[in-house]
Coordinates of C-alpha atoms in Angstrom, one line a residue:
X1 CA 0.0 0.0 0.0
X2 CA 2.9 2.3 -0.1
X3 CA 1.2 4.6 -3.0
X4 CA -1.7 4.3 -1.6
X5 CA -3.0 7.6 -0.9
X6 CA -4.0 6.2 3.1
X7 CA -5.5 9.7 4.0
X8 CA -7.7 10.3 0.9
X9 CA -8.8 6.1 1.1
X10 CA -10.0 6.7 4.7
X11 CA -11.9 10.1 3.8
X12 CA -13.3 8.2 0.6
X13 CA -14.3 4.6 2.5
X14 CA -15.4 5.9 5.5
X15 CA -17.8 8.7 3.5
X16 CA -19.2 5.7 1.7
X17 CA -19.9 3.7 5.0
X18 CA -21.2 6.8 6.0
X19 CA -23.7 7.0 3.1
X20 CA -24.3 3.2 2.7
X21 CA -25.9 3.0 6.2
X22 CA -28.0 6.4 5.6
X23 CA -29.6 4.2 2.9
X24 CA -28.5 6.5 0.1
X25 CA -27.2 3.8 -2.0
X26 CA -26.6 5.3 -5.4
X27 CA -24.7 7.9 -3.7
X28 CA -22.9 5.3 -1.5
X29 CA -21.9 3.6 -4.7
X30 CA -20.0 6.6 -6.3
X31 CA -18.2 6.6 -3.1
X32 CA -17.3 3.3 -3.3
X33 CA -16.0 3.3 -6.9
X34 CA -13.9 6.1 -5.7
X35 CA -12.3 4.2 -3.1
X36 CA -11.4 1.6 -5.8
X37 CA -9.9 4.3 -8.0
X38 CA -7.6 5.2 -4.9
X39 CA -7.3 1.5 -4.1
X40 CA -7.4 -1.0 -7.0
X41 CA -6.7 -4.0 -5.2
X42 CA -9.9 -3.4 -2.6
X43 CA -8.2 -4.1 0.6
X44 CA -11.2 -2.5 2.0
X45 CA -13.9 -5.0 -0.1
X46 CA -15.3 -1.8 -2.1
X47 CA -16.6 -4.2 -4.6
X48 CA -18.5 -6.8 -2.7
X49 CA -20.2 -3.8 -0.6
X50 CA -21.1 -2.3 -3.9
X51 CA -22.4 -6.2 -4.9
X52 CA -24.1 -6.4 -1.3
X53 CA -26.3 -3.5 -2.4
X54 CA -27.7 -4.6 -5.4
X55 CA -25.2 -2.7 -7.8
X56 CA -22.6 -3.4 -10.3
X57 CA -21.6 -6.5 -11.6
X58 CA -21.2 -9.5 -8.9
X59 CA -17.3 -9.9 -8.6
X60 CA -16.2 -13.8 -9.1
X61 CA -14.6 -13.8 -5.4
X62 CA -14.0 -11.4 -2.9
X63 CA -10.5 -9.4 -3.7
X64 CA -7.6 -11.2 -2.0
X65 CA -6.3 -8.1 -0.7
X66 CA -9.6 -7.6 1.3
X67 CA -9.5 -11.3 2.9
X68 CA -6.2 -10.9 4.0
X69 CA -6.6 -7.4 5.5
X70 CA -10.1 -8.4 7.4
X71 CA -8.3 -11.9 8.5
X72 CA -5.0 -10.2 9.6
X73 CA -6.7 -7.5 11.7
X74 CA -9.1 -10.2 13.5
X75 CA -6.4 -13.3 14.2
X76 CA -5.9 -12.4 17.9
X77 CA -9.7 -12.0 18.6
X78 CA -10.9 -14.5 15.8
X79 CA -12.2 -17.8 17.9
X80 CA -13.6 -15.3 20.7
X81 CA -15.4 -13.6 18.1
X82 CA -16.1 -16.3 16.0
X83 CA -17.4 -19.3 18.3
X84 CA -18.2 -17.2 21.3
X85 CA -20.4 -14.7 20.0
X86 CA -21.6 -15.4 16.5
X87 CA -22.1 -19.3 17.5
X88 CA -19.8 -20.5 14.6
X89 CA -19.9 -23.9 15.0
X90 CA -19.4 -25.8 11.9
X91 CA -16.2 -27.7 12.7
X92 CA -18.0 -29.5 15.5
X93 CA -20.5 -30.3 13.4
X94 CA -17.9 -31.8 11.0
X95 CA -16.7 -34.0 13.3
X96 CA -20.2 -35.3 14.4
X97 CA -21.5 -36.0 11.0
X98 CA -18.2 -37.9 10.1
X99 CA -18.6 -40.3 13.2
X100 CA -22.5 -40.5 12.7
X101 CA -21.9 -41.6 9.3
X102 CA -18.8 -44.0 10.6
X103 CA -16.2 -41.8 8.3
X104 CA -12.5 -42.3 8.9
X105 CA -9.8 -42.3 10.2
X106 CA -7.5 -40.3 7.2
X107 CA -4.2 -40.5 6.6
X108 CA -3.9 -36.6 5.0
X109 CA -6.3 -34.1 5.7
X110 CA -5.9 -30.6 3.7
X111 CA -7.6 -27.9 5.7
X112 CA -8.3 -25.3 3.4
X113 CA -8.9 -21.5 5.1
X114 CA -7.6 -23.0 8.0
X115 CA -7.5 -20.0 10.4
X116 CA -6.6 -20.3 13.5
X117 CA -6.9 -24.2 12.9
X118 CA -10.4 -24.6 14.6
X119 CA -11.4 -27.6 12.2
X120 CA -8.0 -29.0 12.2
X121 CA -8.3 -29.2 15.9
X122 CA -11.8 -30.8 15.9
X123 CA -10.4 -33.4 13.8
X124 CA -7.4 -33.9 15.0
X125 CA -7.6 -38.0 16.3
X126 CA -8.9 -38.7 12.9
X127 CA -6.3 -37.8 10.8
X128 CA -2.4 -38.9 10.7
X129 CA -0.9 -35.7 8.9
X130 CA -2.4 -32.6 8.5
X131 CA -1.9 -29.8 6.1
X132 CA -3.5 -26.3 6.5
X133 CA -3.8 -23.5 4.3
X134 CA -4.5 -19.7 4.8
X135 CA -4.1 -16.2 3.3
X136 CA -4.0 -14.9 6.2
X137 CA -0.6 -14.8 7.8
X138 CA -1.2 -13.7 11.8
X139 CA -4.2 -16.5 10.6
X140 CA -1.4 -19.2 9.9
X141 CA 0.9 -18.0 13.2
X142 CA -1.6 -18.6 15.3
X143 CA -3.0 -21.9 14.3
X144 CA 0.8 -22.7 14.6
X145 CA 1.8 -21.7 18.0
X146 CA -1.1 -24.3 18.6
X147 CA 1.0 -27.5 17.3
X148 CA -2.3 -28.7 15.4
X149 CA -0.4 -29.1 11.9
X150 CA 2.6 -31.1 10.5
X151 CA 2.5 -28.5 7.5
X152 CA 1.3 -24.9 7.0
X153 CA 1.0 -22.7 4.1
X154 CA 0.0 -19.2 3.1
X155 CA -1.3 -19.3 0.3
X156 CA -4.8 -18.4 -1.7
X157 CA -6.5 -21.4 -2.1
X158 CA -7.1 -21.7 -5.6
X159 CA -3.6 -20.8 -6.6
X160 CA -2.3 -23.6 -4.0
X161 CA -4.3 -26.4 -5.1
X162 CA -2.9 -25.0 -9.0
X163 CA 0.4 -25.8 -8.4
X164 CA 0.7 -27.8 -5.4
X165 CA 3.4 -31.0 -5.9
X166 CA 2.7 -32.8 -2.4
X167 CA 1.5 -35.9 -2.2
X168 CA -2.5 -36.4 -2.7
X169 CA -5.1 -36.4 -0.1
X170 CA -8.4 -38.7 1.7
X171 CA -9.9 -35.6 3.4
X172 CA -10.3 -31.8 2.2
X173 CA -11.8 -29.7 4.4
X174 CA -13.5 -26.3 3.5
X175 CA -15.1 -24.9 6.3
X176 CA -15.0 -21.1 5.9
X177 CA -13.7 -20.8 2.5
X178 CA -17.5 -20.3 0.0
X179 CA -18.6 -17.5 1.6
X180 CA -15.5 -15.4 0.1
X181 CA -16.1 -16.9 -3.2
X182 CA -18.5 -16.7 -5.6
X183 CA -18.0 -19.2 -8.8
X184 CA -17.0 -22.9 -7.7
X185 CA -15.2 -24.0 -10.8
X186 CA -11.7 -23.6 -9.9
X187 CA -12.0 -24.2 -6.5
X188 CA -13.9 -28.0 -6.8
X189 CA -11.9 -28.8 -10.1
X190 CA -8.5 -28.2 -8.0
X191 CA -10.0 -30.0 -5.0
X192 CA -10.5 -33.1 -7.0
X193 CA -6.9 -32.6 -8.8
X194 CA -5.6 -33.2 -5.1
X195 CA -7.8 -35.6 -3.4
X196 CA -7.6 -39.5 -3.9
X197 CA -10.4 -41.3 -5.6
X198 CA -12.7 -41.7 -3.3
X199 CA -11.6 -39.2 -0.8
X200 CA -13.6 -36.7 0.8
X201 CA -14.6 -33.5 0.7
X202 CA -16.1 -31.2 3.3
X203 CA -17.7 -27.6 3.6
X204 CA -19.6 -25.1 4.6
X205 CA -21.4 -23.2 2.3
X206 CA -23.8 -19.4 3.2
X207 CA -27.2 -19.4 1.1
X208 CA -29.9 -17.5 0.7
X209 CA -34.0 -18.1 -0.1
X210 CA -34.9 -18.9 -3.6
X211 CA -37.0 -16.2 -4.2
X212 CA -33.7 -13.9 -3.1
X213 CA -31.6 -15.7 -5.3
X214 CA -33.8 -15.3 -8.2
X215 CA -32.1 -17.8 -10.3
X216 CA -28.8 -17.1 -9.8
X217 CA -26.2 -19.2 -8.8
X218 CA -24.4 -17.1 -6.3
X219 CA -24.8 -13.4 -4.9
X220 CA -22.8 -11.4 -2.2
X221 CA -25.1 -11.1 0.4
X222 CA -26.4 -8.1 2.9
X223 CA -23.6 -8.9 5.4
X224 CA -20.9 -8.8 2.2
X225 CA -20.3 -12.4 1.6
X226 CA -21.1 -15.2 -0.9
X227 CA -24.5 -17.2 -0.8
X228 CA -24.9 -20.0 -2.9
X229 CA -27.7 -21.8 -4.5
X230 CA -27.8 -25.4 -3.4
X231 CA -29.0 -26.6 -6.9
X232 CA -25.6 -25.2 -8.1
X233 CA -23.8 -26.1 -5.6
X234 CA -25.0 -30.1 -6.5
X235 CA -24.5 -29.6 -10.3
X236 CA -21.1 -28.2 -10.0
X237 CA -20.1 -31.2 -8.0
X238 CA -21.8 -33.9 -10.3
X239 CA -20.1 -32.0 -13.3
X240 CA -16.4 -32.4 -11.3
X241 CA -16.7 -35.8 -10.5
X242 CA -18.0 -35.8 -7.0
X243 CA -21.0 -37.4 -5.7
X244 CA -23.1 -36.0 -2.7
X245 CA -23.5 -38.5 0.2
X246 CA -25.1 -35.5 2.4
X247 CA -26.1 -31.7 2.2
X248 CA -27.2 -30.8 5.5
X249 CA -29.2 -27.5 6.2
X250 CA -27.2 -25.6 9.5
X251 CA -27.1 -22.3 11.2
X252 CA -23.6 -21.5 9.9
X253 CA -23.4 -18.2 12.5
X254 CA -25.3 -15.2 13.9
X255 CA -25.4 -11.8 12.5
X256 CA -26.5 -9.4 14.1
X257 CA -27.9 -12.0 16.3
X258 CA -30.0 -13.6 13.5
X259 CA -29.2 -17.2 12.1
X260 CA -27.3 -17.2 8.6
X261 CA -28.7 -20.1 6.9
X262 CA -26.6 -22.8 4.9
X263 CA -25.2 -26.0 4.2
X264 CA -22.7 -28.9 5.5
X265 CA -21.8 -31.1 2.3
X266 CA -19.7 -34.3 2.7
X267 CA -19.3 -35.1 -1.2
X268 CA -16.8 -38.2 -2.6
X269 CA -14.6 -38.0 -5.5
X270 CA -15.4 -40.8 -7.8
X271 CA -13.2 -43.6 -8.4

């Protein structure tokens, strides 16, 4: 960010906060688009705020500058906030549908958007070697001062799975990642380039009703993050080799106290 203008970004993003929550939305998105004039790489998530409202074209994932920037500032305070008082409880619920459904023990779990390594310490008698991903990097130091990986990366997920060389995996987990992106292409195609035939694969996933998603596959929600259709979510797994053996409907957190709806999918790669 060193020719980022910081003083003129702060003036421009916090003017369009300003105007966002006055309701004045098409005045709310010129101020936005400025702030991605000052800032092209959106560290601030300009884009998906200006998606959130309704305007503009919906980006394909949210910028990689803004993930790591809202990831970095949060690592200390992540599980407290997270699990404490939005009720974020998915890796819990990973763990229980795996042993309901008698799933396991793995040999190689790959933990992608591992965080602070919440579902790679849920899981962590199940699985001989574990490998976690983040783009976060105060993310990645934290989940290692906890001992809960044999490998860590930082990395964007997509890009990793692209060009990783290590050895292939049983278990990929995905537990936080869908909300930050919007088309699943790359992301299931490179899963099932690094997952052994008949491995599985695990995540979360945010959604919204039917008659908000009017026929579209994805949209950035109200609260600025991805919610998927589960019909596409299905097809783009039958289409990349993958068959559903459960998608569960779960509370994935609160905002502002109110449940976000979504999904838990266990899905195996074909032999």
């Amino acid at each position: 960010m060193d020719k980022i203008d910081e003083e003129a970004l702060a003036e421009a993003y916090n003017r369009a906060l300003a105007l966002e929550k006055s309701g004045d939305i098409e005045a709310a998105v010129k101020a936005y688009e400025e702030v991605l004039a000052i800032d092209p790489e959106d560290h601030g998530g300009a884009a998906v705020r200006i998606a959130s409202m309704g305007r503009g074209e919906t980006p394909d994932k949210a910028p990689d500058a803004y993930v790591t920037t809202l990831f970095d500032q949060h690592a200390e305070v992540f599980e407290d906030v997270l699990v404490e008082q939005l009720e974020y409880h998915v890796p819990v619920l990973v763990r229980q549908r795996l042993q309901a459904l008698g799933l396991g023990p793995f040999k190689r779990l790959l933990d992608l958007g591992c965080g602070t390594g919440l579902t790679g310490g849920a899981l962590r008698d199940m699985v001989d070697d574990m490998t976690g991903l983040d783009l976060s990097e105060n993310m990645v130091e934290v989940a290692h001062d906890k001992d809960i990986y044999e490998t860590l990366y930082v990395a964007e997920v997509v890009d990793f799975l692209e060009d990783n060389d290590d050895p292939s995996f049983d278990l990929i987990t995905a537990t936080d990642v869908l909300p930050y992106l919007g088309g699943l292409e790359a992301l299931f195609f490179g899963v099932a380039e690094n997952l052994d035939p008949g491995g599985l694969f695990i995540f979360s996933s945010e959604t919204l009703p039917e008659e908000t998603l009017a026929g579209r596959r994805f949209m950035v929600g109200p609260h600025q993050r991805f919610a998927h259709a589960d019909t596409y979510v299905r097809t783009r797994l039958d289409e990349t080799g993958f068959d559903v053996i459960e998608m569960t409907d779960i509370t994935v957190r609160l905002e502002e106290g109110q449940p976000i709806a979504g999904h838990l999918v266990i899905a195996r790669l074909r032999g």
